[in-house]
Short mmCIF file of C-alpha atoms in Angstrom, two decimals:
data_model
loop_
_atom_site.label_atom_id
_atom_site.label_comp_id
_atom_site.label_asym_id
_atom_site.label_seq_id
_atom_site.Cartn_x
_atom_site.Cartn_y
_atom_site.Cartn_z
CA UNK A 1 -7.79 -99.29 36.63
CA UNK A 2 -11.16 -101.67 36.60
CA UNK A 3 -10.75 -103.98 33.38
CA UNK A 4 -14.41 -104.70 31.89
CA UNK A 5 -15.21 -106.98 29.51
CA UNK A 6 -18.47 -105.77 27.70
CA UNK A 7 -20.40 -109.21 26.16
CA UNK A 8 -23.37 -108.46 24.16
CA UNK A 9 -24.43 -109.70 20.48
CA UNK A 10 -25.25 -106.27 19.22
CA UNK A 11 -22.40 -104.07 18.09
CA UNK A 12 -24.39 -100.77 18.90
CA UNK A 13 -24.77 -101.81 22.41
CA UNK A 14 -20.93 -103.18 22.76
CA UNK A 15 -19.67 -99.65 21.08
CA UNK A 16 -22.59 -97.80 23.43
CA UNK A 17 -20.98 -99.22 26.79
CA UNK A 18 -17.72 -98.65 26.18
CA UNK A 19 -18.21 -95.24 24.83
CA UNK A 20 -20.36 -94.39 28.18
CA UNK A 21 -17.13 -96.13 30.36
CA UNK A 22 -14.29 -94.65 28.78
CA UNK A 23 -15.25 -91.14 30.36
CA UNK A 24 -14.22 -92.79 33.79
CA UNK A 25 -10.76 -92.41 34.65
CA UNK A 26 -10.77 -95.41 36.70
CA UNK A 27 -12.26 -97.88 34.07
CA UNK A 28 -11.04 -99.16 31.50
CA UNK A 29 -12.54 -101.39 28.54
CA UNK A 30 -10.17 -104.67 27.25
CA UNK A 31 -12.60 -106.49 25.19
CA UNK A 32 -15.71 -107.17 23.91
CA UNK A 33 -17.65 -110.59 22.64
CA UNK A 34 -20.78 -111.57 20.81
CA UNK A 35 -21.80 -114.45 22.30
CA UNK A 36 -21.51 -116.39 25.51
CA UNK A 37 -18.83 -119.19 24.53
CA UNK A 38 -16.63 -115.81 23.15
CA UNK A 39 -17.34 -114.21 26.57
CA UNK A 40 -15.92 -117.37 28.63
CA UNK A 41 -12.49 -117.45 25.92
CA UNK A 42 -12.44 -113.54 26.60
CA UNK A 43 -12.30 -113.61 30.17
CA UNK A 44 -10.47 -116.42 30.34
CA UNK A 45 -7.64 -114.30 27.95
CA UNK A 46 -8.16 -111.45 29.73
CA UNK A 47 -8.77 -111.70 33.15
CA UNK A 48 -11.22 -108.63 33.64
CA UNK A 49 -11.89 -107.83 37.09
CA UNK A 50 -16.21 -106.93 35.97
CA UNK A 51 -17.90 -108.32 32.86
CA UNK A 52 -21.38 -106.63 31.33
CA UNK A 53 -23.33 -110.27 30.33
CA UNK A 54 -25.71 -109.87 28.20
CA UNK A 55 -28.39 -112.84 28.77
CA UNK A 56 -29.92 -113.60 24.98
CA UNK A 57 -26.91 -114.42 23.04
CA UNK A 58 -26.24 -116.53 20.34
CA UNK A 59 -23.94 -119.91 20.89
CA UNK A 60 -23.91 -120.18 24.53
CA UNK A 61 -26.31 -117.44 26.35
CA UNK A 62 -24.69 -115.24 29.16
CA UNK A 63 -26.70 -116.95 31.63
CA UNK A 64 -24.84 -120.55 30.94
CA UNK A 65 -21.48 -118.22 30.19
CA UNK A 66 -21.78 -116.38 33.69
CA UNK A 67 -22.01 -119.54 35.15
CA UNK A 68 -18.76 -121.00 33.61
CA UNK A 69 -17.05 -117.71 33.95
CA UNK A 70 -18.07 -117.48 37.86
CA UNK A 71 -17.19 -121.61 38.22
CA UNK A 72 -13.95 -121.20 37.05
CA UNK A 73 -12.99 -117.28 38.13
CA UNK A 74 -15.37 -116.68 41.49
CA UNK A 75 -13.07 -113.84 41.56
CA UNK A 76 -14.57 -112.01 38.44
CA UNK A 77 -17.69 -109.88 39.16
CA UNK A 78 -20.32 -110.43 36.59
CA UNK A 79 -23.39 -107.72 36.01
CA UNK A 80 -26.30 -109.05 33.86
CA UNK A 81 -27.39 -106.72 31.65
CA UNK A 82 -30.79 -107.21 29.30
CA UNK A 83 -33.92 -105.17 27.63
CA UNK A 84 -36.13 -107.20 29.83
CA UNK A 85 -36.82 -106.00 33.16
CA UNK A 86 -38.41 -109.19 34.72
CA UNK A 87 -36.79 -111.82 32.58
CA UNK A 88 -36.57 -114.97 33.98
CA UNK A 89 -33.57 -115.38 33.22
CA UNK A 90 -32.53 -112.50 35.84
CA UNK A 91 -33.85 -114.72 38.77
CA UNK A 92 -31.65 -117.51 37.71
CA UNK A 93 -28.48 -115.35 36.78
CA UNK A 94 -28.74 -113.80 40.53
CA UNK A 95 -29.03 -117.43 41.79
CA UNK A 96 -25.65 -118.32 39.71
CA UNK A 97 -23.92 -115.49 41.70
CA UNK A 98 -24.21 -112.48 39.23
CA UNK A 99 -22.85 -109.01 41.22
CA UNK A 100 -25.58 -107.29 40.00
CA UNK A 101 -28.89 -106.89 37.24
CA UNK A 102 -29.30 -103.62 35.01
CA UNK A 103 -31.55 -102.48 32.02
CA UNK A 104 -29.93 -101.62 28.85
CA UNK A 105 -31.19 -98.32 28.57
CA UNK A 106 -28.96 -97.30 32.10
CA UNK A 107 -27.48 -94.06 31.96
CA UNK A 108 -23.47 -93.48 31.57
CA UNK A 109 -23.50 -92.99 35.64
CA UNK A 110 -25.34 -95.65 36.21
CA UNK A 111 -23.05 -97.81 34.39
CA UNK A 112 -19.79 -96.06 35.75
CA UNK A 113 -21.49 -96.47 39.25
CA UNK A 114 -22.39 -100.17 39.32
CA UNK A 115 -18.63 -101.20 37.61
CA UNK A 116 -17.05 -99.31 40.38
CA UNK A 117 -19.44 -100.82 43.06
CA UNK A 118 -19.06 -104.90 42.26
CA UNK A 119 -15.65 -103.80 41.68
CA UNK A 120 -14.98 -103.48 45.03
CA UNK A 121 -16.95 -106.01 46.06
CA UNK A 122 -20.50 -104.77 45.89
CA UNK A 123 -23.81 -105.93 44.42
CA UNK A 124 -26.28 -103.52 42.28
CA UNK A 125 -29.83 -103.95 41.23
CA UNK A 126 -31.55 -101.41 38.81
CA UNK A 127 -33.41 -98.87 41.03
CA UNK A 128 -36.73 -99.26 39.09
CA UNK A 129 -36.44 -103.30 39.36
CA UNK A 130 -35.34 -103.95 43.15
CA UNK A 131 -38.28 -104.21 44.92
CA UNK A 132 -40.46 -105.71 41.94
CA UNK A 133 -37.23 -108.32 41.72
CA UNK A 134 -37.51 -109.05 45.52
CA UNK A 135 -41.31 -109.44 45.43
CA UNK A 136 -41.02 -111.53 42.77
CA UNK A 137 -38.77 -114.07 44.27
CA UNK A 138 -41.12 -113.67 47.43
CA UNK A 139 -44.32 -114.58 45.36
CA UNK A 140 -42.70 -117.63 43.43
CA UNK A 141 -40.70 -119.10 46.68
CA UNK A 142 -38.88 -121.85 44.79
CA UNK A 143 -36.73 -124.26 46.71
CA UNK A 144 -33.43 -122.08 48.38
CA UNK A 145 -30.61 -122.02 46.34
CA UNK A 146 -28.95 -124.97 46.36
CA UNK A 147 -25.11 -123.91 48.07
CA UNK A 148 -27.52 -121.40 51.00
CA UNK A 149 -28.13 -122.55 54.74
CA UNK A 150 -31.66 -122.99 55.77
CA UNK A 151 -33.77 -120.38 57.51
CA UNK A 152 -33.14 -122.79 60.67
CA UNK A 153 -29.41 -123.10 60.31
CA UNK A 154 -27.94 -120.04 59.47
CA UNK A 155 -26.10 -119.04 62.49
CA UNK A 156 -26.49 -115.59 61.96
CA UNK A 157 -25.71 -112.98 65.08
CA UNK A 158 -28.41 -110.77 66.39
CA UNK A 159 -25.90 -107.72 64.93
CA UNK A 160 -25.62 -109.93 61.38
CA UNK A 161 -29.43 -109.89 61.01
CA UNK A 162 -29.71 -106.53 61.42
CA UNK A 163 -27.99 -106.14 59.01
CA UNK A 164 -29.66 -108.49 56.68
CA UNK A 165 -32.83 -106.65 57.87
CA UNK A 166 -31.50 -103.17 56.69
CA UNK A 167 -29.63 -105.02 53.36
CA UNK A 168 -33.28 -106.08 52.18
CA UNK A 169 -34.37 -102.39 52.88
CA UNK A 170 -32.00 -101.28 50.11
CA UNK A 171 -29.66 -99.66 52.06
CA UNK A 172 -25.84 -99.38 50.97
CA UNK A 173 -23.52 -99.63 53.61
CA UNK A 174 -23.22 -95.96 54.51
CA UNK A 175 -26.80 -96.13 55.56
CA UNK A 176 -26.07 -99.43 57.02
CA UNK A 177 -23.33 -97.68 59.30
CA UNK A 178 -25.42 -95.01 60.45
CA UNK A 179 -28.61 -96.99 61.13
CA UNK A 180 -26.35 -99.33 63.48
CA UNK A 181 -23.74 -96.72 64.63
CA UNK A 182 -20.86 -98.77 63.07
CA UNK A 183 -18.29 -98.03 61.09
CA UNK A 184 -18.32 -98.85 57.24
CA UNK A 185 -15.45 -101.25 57.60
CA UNK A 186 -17.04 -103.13 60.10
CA UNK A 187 -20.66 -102.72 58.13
CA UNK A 188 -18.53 -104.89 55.04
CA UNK A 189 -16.70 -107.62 57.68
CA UNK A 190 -20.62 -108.69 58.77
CA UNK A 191 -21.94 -108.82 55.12
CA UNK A 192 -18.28 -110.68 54.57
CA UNK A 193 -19.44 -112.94 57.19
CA UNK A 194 -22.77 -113.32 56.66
CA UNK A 195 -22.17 -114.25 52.98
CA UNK A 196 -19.48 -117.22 54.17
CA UNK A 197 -22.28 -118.43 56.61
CA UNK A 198 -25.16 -118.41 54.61
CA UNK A 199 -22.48 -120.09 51.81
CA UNK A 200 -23.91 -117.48 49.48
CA UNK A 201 -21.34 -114.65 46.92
CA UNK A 202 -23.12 -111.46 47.15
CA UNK A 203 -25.27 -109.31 48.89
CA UNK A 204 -28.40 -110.13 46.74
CA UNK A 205 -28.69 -113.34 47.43
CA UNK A 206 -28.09 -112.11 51.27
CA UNK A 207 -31.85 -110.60 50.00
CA UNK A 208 -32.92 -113.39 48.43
CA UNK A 209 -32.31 -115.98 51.06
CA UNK A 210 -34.03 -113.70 53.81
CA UNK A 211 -37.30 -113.44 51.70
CA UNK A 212 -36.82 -116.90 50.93
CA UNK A 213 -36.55 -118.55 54.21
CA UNK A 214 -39.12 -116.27 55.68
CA UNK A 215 -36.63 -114.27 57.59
CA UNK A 216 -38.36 -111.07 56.40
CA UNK A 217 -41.57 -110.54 55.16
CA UNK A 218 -42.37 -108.47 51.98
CA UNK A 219 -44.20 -105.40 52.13
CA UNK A 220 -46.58 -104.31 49.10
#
């Protein structure tokens, strides 16, 4: 079983997710909180292996609270999960090593199907927002996050950027397999890898550092 945490400061949403989880035989919910300092005392009670954030809280946002959680528990796997699709608080919550970014209006698979994917050690971006997100962080190019190599220092293989090449295409890591005729296990020991060289936690910020650094260009 996948223990979630669902943090939000509306009841309807809290009651909402777990309603749309608890049809998953694999997931179950263990507590919910209204606002970010109660998420932080919840997961640090609880333990849950995923955690929905919601970012505009009262007393303590999720953004500050993801951060504490992820300080403290780099284990836990935190999806962000807001009304606004280009919030700026999504850039920075992806920065702070969130598994993942979703729009409250997801459907029940949608939500079953991220929890299970940063569950096992995954990252998930709303279909409709990935490649306005990437763009995005393109367009603004702020200064690389602060624990990521350098475009110059990465140390990256020739196999390892292909695979950042195809990770910034979208592509899960069956796709990733077939495009490079490897096997799936070895597809997650380079992203494994590449994350500890690049001194980055998930495969976003894999995406983020390539567009960053100029590694890949965006196409509009």
């Amino acid at each position: 079983m996948i223990d979630v945490l669902i943090a939000d400061d509306q009841q309807v949403v809290r009651q909402g997710f777990e309603l749309f989880l608890s049809g998953h035989p694999e997931i179950r919910v263990v507590g919910h909180a209204k606002t970010g300092v109660e998420a932080y005392e919840q997961v640090r009670a609880l333990r849950p292996e995923v955690v929905l954030m919601d970012i505009r809280m009262p007393h303590g946002d999720g953004l500050t609270a993801t951060r504490e959680v992820l300080a403290e528990f780099p284990g836990t796997r935190v999806i962000v999960i807001t009304t606004f699709d280009l919030d700026e608080y999504v850039f920075e919550a992806l920065d702070s090593g969130a598994a993942g970014f979703l729009l409250k209006d997801a459907d029940p698979e949608e939500l079953s199907s991220a929890v299970l994917t940063v569950a096992e050690g995954g990252s998930v971006l709303s279909p409709r927002l990935t490649s306005r997100l990437i763009v995005e962080f393109a367009r603004r190019k702020p200064a690389p996050m602060s624990t990521a190599r350098s475009g110059s220092d990465h140390g990256l293989s020739a196999r390892e950027m292909d695979v950042v090449q195809l990770l910034s295409q979208g592509l899960g890591n069956n796709d990733i397999a077939d495009s490079l005729s490897l096997e799936q296990s070895t597809v997650k020991s380079h992203i494994s890898n590449i994350c500890k060289k690049l001194q980055v936690r998930t495969r976003v910020q894999i995406v983020i550092w390539a567009y960053r650094n100029n590694v890949i260009s965006v196409s509009r």
